[in-house]
Coordinates of C-alpha atoms in Angstrom, one line a residue:
Chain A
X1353 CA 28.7 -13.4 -24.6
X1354 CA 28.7 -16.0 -21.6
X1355 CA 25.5 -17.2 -19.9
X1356 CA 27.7 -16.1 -17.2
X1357 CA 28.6 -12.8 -18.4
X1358 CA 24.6 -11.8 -19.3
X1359 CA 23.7 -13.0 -16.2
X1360 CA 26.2 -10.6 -14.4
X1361 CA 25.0 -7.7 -17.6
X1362 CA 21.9 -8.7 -15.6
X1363 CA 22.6 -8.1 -11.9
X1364 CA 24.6 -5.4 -12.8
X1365 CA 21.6 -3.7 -14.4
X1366 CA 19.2 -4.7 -11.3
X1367 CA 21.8 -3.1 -8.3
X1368 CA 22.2 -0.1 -10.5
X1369 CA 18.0 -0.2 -10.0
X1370 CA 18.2 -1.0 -6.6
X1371 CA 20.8 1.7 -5.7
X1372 CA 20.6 5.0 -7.4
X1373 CA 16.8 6.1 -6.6
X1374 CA 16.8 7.9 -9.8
X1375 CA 18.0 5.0 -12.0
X1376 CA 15.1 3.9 -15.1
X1377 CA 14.3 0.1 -15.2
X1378 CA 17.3 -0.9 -16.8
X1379 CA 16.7 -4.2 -16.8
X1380 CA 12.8 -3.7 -18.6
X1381 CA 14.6 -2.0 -21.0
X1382 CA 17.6 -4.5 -21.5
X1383 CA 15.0 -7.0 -21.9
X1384 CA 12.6 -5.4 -24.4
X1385 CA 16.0 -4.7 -26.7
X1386 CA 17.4 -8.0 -26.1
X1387 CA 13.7 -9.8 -27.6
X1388 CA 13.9 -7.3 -30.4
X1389 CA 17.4 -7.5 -31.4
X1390 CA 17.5 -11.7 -30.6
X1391 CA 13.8 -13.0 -30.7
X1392 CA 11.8 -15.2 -28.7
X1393 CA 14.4 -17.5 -26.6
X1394 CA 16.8 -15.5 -25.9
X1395 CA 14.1 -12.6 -24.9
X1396 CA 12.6 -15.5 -22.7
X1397 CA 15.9 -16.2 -20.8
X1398 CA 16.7 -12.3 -20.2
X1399 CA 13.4 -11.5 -18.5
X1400 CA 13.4 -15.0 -16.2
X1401 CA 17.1 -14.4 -15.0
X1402 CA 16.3 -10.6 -15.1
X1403 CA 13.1 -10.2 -13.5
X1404 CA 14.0 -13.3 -11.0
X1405 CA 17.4 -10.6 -10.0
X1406 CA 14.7 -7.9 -9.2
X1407 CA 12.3 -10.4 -7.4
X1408 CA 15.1 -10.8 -5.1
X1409 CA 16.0 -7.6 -4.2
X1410 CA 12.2 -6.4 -4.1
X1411 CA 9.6 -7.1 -1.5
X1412 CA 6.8 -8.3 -3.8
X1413 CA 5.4 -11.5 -5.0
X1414 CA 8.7 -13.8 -5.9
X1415 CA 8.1 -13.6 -9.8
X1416 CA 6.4 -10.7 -10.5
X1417 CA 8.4 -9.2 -12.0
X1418 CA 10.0 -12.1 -13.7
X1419 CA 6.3 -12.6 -15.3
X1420 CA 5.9 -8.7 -16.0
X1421 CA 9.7 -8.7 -18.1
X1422 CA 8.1 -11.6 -19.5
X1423 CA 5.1 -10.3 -20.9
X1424 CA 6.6 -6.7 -22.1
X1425 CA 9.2 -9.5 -23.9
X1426 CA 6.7 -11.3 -25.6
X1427 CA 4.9 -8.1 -26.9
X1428 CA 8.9 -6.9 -28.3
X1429 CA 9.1 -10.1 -30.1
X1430 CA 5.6 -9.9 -31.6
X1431 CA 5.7 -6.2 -32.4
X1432 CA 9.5 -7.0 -34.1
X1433 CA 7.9 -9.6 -36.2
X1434 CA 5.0 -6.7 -37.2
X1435 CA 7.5 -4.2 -37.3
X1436 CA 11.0 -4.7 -38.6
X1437 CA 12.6 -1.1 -38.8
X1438 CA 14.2 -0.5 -36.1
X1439 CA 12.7 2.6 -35.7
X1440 CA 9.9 1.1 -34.2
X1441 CA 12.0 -0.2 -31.1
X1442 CA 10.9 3.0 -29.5
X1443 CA 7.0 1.7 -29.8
X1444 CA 8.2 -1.6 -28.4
X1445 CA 10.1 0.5 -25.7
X1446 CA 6.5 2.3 -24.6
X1447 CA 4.4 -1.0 -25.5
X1448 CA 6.4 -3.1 -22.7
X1449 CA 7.0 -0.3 -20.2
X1450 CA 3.2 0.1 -20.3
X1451 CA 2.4 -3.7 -20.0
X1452 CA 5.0 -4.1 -17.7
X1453 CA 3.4 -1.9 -14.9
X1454 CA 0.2 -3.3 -16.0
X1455 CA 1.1 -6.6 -15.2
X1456 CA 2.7 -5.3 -11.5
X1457 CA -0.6 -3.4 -11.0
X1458 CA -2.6 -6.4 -11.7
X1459 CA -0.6 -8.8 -9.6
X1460 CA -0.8 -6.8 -6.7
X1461 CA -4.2 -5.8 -7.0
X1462 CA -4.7 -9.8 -7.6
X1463 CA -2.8 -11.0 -4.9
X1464 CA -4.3 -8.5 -2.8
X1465 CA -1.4 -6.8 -1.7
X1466 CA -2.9 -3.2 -2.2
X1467 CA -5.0 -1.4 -4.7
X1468 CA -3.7 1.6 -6.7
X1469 CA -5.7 4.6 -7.8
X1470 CA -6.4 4.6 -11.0
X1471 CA -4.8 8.2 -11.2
X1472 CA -1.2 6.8 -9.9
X1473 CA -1.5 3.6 -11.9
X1474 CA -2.2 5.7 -15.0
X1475 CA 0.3 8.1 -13.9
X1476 CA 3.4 5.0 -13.2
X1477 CA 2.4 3.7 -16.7
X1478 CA 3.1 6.4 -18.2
X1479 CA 6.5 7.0 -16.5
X1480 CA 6.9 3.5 -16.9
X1481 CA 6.7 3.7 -20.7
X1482 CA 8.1 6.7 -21.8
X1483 CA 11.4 6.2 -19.8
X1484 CA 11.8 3.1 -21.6
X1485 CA 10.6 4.1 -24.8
X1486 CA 13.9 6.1 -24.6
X1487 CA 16.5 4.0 -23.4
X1488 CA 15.3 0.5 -25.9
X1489 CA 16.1 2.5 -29.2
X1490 CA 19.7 3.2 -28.2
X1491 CA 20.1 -0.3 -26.9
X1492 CA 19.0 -1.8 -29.8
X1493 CA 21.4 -0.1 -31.7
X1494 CA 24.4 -1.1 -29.5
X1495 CA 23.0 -4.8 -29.5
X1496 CA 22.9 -4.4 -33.0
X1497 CA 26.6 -3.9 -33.4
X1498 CA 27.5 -6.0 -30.5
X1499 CA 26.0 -8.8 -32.7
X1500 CA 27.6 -7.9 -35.8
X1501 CA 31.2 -7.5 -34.2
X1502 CA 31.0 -11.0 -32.4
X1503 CA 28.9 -12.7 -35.5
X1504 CA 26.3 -13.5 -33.6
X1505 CA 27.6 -15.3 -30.6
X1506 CA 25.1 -14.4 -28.4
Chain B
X358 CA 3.7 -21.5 -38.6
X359 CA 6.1 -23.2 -36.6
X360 CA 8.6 -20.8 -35.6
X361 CA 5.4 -18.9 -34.9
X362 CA 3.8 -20.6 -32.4
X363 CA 7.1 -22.3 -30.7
X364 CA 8.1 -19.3 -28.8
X365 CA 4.5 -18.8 -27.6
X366 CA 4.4 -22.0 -25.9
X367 CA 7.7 -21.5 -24.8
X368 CA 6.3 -18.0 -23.3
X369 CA 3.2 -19.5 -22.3
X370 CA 4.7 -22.5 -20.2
X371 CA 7.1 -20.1 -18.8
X372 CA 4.2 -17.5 -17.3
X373 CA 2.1 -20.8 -16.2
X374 CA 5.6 -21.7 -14.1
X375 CA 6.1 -18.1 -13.0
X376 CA 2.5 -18.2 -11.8
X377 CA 3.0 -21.2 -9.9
X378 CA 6.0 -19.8 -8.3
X379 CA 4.7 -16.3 -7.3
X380 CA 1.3 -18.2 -5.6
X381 CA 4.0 -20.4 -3.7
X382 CA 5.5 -17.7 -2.5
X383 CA 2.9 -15.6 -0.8
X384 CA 2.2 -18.8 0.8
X385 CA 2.5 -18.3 4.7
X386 CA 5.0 -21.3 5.1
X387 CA 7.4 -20.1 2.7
X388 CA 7.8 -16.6 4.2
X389 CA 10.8 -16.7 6.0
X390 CA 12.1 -19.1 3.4
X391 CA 11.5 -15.4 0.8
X392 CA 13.0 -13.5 3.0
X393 CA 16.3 -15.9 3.9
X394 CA 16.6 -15.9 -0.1
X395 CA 16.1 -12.7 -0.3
X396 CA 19.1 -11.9 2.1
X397 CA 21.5 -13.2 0.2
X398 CA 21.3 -10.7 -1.8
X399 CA 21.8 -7.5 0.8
X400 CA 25.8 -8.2 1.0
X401 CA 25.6 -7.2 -3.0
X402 CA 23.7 -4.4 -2.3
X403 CA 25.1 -3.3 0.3
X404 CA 29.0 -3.5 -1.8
X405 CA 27.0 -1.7 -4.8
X406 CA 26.2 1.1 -2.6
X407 CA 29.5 1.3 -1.1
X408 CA 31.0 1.3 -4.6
X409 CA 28.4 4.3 -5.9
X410 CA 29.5 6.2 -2.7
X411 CA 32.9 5.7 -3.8
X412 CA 32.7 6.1 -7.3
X413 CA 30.8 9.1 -6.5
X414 CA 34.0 10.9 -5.0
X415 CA 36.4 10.0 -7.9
X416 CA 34.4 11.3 -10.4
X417 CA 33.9 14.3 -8.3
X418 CA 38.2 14.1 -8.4
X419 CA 38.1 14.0 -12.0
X420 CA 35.8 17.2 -12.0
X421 CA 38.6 19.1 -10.1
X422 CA 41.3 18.0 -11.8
X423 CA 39.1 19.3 -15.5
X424 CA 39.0 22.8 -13.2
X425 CA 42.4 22.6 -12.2
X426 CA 42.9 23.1 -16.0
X427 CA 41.9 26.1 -16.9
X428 CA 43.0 27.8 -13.7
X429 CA 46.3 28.2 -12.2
X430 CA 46.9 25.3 -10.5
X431 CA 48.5 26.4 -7.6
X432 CA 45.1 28.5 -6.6
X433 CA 42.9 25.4 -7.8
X434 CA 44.4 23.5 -5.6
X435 CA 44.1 25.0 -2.7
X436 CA 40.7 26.3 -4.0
X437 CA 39.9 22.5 -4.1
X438 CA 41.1 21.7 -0.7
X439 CA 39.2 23.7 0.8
X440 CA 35.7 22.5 -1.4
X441 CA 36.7 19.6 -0.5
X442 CA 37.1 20.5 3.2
X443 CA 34.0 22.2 3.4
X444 CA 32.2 19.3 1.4
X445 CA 33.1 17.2 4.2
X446 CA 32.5 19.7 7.1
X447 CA 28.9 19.9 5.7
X448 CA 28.4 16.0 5.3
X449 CA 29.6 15.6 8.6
X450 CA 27.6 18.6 9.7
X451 CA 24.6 16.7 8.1
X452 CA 24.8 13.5 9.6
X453 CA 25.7 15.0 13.1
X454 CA 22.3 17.1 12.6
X455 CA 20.6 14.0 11.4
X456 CA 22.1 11.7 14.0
X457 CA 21.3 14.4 16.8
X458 CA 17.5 14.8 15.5
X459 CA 17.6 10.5 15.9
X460 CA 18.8 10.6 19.4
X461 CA 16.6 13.5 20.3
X462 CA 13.2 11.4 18.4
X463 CA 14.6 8.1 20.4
X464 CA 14.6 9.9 24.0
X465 CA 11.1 11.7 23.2
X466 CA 9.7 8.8 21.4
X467 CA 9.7 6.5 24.0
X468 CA 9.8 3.3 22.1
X469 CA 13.0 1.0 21.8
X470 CA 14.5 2.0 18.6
X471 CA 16.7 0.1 16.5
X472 CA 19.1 2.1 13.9
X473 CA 20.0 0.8 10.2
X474 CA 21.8 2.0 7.5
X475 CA 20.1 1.8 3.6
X476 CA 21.2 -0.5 1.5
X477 CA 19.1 -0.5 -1.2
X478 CA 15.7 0.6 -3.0
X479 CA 13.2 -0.5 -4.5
X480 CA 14.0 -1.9 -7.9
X481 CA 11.1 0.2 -9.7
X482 CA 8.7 2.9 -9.5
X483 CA 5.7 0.5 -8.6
X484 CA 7.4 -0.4 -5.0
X485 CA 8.8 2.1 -3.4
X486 CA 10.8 0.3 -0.8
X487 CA 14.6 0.3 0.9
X488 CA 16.7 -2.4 2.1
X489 CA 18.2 -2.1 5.3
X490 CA 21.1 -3.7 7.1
X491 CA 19.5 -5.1 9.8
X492 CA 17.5 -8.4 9.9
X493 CA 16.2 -11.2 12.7
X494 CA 19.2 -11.2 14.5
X495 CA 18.8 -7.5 15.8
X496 CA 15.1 -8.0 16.8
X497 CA 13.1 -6.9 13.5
X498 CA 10.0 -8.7 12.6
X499 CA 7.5 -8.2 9.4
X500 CA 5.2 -4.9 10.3
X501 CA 7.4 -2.9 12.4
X502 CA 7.4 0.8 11.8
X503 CA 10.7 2.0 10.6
X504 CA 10.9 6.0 11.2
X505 CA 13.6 8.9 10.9
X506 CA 13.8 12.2 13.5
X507 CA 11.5 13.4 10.7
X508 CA 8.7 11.0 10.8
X509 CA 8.0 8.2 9.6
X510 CA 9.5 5.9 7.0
X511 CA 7.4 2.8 6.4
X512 CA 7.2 -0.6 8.0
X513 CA 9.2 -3.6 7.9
X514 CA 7.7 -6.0 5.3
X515 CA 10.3 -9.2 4.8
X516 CA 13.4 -10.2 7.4
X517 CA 16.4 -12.1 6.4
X518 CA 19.0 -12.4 9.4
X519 CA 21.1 -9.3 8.7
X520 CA 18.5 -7.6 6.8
X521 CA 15.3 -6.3 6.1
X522 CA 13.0 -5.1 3.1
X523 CA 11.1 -1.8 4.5
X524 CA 8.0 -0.7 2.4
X525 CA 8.0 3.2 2.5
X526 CA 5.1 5.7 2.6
X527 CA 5.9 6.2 -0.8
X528 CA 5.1 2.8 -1.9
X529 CA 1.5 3.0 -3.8
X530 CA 0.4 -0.2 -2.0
X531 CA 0.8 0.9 1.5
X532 CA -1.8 2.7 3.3
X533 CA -1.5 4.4 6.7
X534 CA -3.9 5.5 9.1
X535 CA -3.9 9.3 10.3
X536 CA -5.2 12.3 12.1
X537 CA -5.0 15.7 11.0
X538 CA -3.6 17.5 13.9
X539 CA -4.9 21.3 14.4
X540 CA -8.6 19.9 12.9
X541 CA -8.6 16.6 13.9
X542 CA -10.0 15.5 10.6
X543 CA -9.2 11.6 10.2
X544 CA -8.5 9.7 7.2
X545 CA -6.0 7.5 5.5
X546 CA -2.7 8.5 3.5
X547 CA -1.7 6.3 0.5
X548 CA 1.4 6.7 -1.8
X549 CA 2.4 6.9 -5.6
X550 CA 3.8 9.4 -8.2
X551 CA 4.4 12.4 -6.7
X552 CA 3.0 13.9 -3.3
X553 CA 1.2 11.7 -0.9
X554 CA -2.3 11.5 -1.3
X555 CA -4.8 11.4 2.1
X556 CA -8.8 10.3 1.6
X557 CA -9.8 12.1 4.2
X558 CA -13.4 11.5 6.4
X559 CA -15.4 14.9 6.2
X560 CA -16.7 16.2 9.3
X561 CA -19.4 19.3 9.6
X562 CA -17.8 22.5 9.3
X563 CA -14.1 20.9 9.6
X564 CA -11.6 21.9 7.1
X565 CA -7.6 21.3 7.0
X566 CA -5.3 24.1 6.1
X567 CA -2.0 24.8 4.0
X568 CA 0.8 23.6 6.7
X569 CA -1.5 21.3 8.9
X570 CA 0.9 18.0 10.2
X571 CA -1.1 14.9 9.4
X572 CA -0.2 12.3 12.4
X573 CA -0.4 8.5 12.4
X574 CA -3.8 8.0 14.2
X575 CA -3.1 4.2 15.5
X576 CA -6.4 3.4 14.1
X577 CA -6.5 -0.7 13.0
X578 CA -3.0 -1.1 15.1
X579 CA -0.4 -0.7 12.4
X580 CA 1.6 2.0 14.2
X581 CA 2.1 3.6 17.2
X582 CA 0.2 6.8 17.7
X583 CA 1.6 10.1 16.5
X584 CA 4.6 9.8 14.4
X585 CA 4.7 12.9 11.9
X586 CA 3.7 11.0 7.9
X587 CA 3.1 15.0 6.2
X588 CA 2.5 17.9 5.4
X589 CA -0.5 19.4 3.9
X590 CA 0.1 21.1 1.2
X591 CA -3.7 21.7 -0.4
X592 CA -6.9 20.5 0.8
X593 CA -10.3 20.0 -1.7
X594 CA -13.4 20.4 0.1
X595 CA -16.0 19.7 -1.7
X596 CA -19.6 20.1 0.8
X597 CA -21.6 17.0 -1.0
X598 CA -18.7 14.4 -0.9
X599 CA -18.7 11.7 1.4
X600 CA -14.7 11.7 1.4
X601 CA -12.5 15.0 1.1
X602 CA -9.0 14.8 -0.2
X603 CA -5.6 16.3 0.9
X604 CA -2.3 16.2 -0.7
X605 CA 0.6 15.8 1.2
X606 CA 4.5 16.4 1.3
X607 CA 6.2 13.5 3.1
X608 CA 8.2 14.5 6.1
X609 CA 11.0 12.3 4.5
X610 CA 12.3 11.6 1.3
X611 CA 12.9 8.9 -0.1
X612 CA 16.3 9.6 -1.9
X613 CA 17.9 11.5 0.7
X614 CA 17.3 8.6 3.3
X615 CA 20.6 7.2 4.2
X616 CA 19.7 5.8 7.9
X617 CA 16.7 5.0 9.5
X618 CA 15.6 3.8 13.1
X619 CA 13.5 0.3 13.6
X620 CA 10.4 0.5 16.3
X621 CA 11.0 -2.6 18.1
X622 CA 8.6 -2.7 21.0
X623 CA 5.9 -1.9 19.1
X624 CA 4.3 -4.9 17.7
X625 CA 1.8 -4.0 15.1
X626 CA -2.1 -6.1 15.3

């Protein structure tokens, strides 16, 4: 696959965010299966050009949630390394959704933006990792076979 | 060992970087340079919601034609027509109530009121914002109020020229200041999962009920006085607190909101 074309896989993910309300973070979860399936780099490169797509069409801190993607990435990689079944994508899935948050709740609360309860925060985390605790299993799997099919070209 | 520690400096110098950029960019003298950037997005937004709205209908097509099957087609048919006609008699019935409950706020609001359609939302559950097409060029600036007929929405947070990022009620980092109106109890209404949530001041032998309209109060200058936020929908008193706590439903919501209206002569302090 293109730089081009996973940069579009990318966007395409974020307006799908952006435009149906009820949408999950399809891009968190892209980028947790992508740094499971592919390792480090390639995780790396997913959540930059992924997280950069949402800093643009959000209204917070330009790179927040580049560095949130980033961080819920480096976890996948690490727990991939730890873990190799893929049955533990699902734990990488909640791990990152939960970090991910974290890191947004931080970063506001840091930049002084606004504070959070800790009963919303608790209650977005939890949202936050369960939804893609969901949706990184099945993407692993189609990565999986995506990578196999095109011997892994990307 | 290597292959180890290769991608964690790779990570490491990355998140240093994305550090850098995110202090740049709260930076004062590169706002409008944020929002600019950010506006060059809206056009794709704006085409993806388009495209939803239209993909929408076909598959709604495809869900006739899967009825059309099993019945006789003749009757389908016209059976179809007419959901269809109705469909659209109540979507334009919608928007004409919506659009008549606009001009009726605008003439009894008394501010200068700007409309705009929704582009786009906020890309996650943490900021519950919308995108709007309307930017510099129509007279928005950062902290206007943006309201329906309803009440209100949120205020304007970034501008590019032909559009605008509006943080909503919803969003867990905005806070607005408000007045309960049959007790007069006063306190302030923050977003997040779920209802709205109001830490409200206690006052001797006050107490807000089921049903009570919470009000923007104008205190600290954010908004103009009395716009409708909620409705409260349970109230915990509890005698030896020094703040109460009400939970609210929004007057709006979030994913029905296809067009809002822009307070322009208000300038928030």
């Amino acid at each position: 696959m293109s730089v081009f074309a996973q940069a579009g896989l990318l966007l395409a993910a974020a307006l799908l965010q952006v435009t149906r309300p009820e949408a999950p973070n399809a891009v968190l979860a892209l980028v947790v299966a992508r740094a499971w399936v592919a390792g480090g780099s390639a995780g790396l490169l997913w959540a930059l050009a992924g997280g950069l797509w949402l800093d643009l069409m959000g209204i917070g801190p330009l790179g927040g949630h580049a560095l949130a993607l980033l961080v819920a990435a480096y976890l996948a990689v690490l727990l991939a390394r730890a873990l190799e079944h893929p049955a533990f994508s699902a734990l990488a899935g909640a791990a990152g959704g939960a970090v991910y948050g974290l890191v947004l709740l931080l970063l506001s609360d840091f930049l002084g933006l606004a504070q959070v309860s800790p009963r919303t925060g608790a209650l977005l985390l939890f949202e936050s990792a369960a939804t893609t605790a969901v949706l990184v299993p099945a993407l692993v799997l189609v990565m999986r076979r995506v990578r196999r099919r095109t011997a892994a070209a990307w | 060992m290597r292959a180890q520690s290769r991608p964690t400096g790779l990570y490491a110098s990355a998140a240093i970087a994305l550090g850098a950029l995110i202090l740049v960019s709260q930076l004062p003298l590169f706002a409008g340079a944020r929002g600019q950037l950010r506006g060059t997005l809206a056009p794709l937004e704006a085409g993806s919601t388009a495209m939803e709205a239209a993909g929408g209908r076909v598959l709604s097509v495809f869900g006739d034609i899967a009825t059309l099957r099993s019945d006789d087609q003749r009757l389908s048919a016209e059976n179809a027509r007419l959901r269809s006609q109705v469909a659209e008699l109540q979507a334009a019935g919608a928007e004409n109530a919506q659009l008549r409950r606009d001009l009726q706020f605008e003439r009894s609001f008394g501010h200068r009121l700007v409309a705009a359609q929704v582009i786009g939302r906020g890309p996650d559950a943490f900021t519950r914002t919308l995108t709007i097409d309307r930017g510099a060029v129509d007279g928005l600036q950062p902290g206007m109020s943006v309201v329906t007929g309803a009440g209100l929405v949120g205020r304007v947070r970034e501008v590019a020229a032909h559009s605008a990022a509006v943080q909503t009620v919803a969003d867990p980092q905005l806070r607005v200041n408000a007045y309960l109106v049959a007790s007069g109890l006063e306190g302030t209404i923050s977003g997040g999962e779920g209802p709205l949530h109001m830490d409200v001041q206690p006052r001797a032998g006050a107490a807000a009920a089921p049903g009570e309209w919470a009000l923007t109060s104008g205190i600290g200058g954010g908004y103009p006085r009395g716009i409708p936020v909620g409705q409260v929908t349970r109230f915990d008193r509890r005698e030896a607190s020094t703040v109460q706590y009400a939970q609210l439903a929004w007057a709006n919501d979030l994913s029905q909101l296809d067009a809002v209206l822009v307070v322009v002569d208000f300038q928030p302090r």
